[in-house]
């Protein structure tokens, strides 16, 4: 059995970080599993409140090997729609807007 090491919540989604299953995104209304994204270089033990952020439509995760890179993942498909975002400096904290709309 895995241990839940992080829970992130947005208005419509809940993200669990499980030591064995990795990332799992659920609909917060009906509890349906939406996706279990797999990210290159992801180490579950490195994920915490500063390296992961969740909104209703995307997940942002700082890369475990390169702290200048953030992976953007679609919560429905569990896939990255684009290349990771790179910054010139190390990223200390990842945060997504919780009041905006994707449409």
XYZ file of C-alpha atoms in Angstrom:
103
model
C 0.000 0.000 0.000
C 1.170 3.472 -0.894
C 1.298 6.500 1.339
C -0.375 9.759 0.326
C 2.365 12.389 0.616
C 0.548 15.413 -0.850
C -3.016 16.534 -1.539
C -3.740 19.534 -3.786
C -7.237 20.846 -4.407
C -8.838 23.257 -6.858
C -12.528 24.114 -7.206
C -13.249 21.035 -9.370
C -10.240 18.709 -8.938
C -8.236 16.878 -6.287
C -4.671 15.690 -6.890
C -3.127 12.969 -4.742
C 0.566 12.151 -4.717
C 0.902 8.492 -3.743
C 4.265 6.890 -2.945
C 3.424 3.837 -5.097
C 0.857 5.035 -7.650
C 2.361 8.465 -8.371
C 0.003 11.298 -9.361
C -3.752 10.773 -9.460
C -6.259 13.483 -10.387
C -9.915 13.084 -9.372
C -13.087 15.035 -10.068
C -13.993 16.561 -6.704
C -17.754 16.225 -7.306
C -18.164 12.561 -8.304
C -14.758 11.185 -7.245
C -14.017 9.849 -10.738
C -10.345 9.276 -11.561
C -9.524 11.655 -14.432
C -5.879 10.806 -15.053
C -2.656 9.389 -13.649
C -0.036 11.431 -15.493
C 3.483 10.110 -15.981
C 6.135 12.815 -16.157
C 9.727 12.211 -17.267
C 12.240 12.453 -14.397
C 9.410 12.525 -11.841
C 10.382 11.329 -8.402
C 7.367 11.183 -6.107
C 9.468 11.809 -3.012
C 10.518 15.185 -4.484
C 6.937 16.426 -4.934
C 5.665 18.845 -2.295
C 3.592 22.035 -1.999
C 6.331 24.151 -3.641
C 6.884 21.874 -6.644
C 3.276 21.015 -7.612
C 0.263 23.205 -8.312
C -3.230 22.284 -9.499
C -5.998 24.263 -11.192
C -9.252 22.984 -12.675
C -7.658 22.330 -16.060
C -3.886 21.894 -15.584
C -1.161 20.642 -13.272
C 2.222 22.373 -13.064
C 5.154 20.308 -11.767
C 8.768 21.395 -11.390
C 11.179 18.931 -12.957
C 13.095 16.798 -10.448
C 16.407 16.947 -12.347
C 16.300 20.466 -13.742
C 14.864 23.002 -11.306
C 14.567 25.553 -14.140
C 11.879 23.468 -15.912
C 8.129 23.148 -15.243
C 5.940 20.482 -16.845
C 2.394 21.577 -17.731
C -0.092 18.674 -17.785
C -3.725 18.648 -18.947
C -5.884 17.137 -16.144
C -8.302 15.397 -18.512
C -5.815 13.708 -20.849
C -2.932 13.426 -18.374
C -0.596 14.552 -21.151
C 1.590 17.585 -21.741
C 0.075 19.659 -24.569
C 3.378 21.465 -25.183
C 7.053 21.306 -24.309
C 7.944 22.003 -20.671
C 8.392 25.658 -19.716
C 11.997 26.693 -19.020
C 13.237 29.637 -16.981
C 16.711 31.147 -16.764
C 16.808 30.717 -12.956
C 15.894 27.881 -10.605
C 12.187 27.850 -9.815
C 11.546 27.969 -6.069
C 7.747 27.649 -6.096
C 5.092 26.694 -8.638
C 1.630 28.309 -8.337
C -1.352 28.460 -10.693
C -4.135 31.050 -10.810
C -7.190 29.616 -9.058
C -9.688 32.321 -10.065
C -9.238 32.354 -13.846
C -11.134 30.341 -16.418
C -9.710 28.207 -19.210
C -12.556 29.142 -21.549
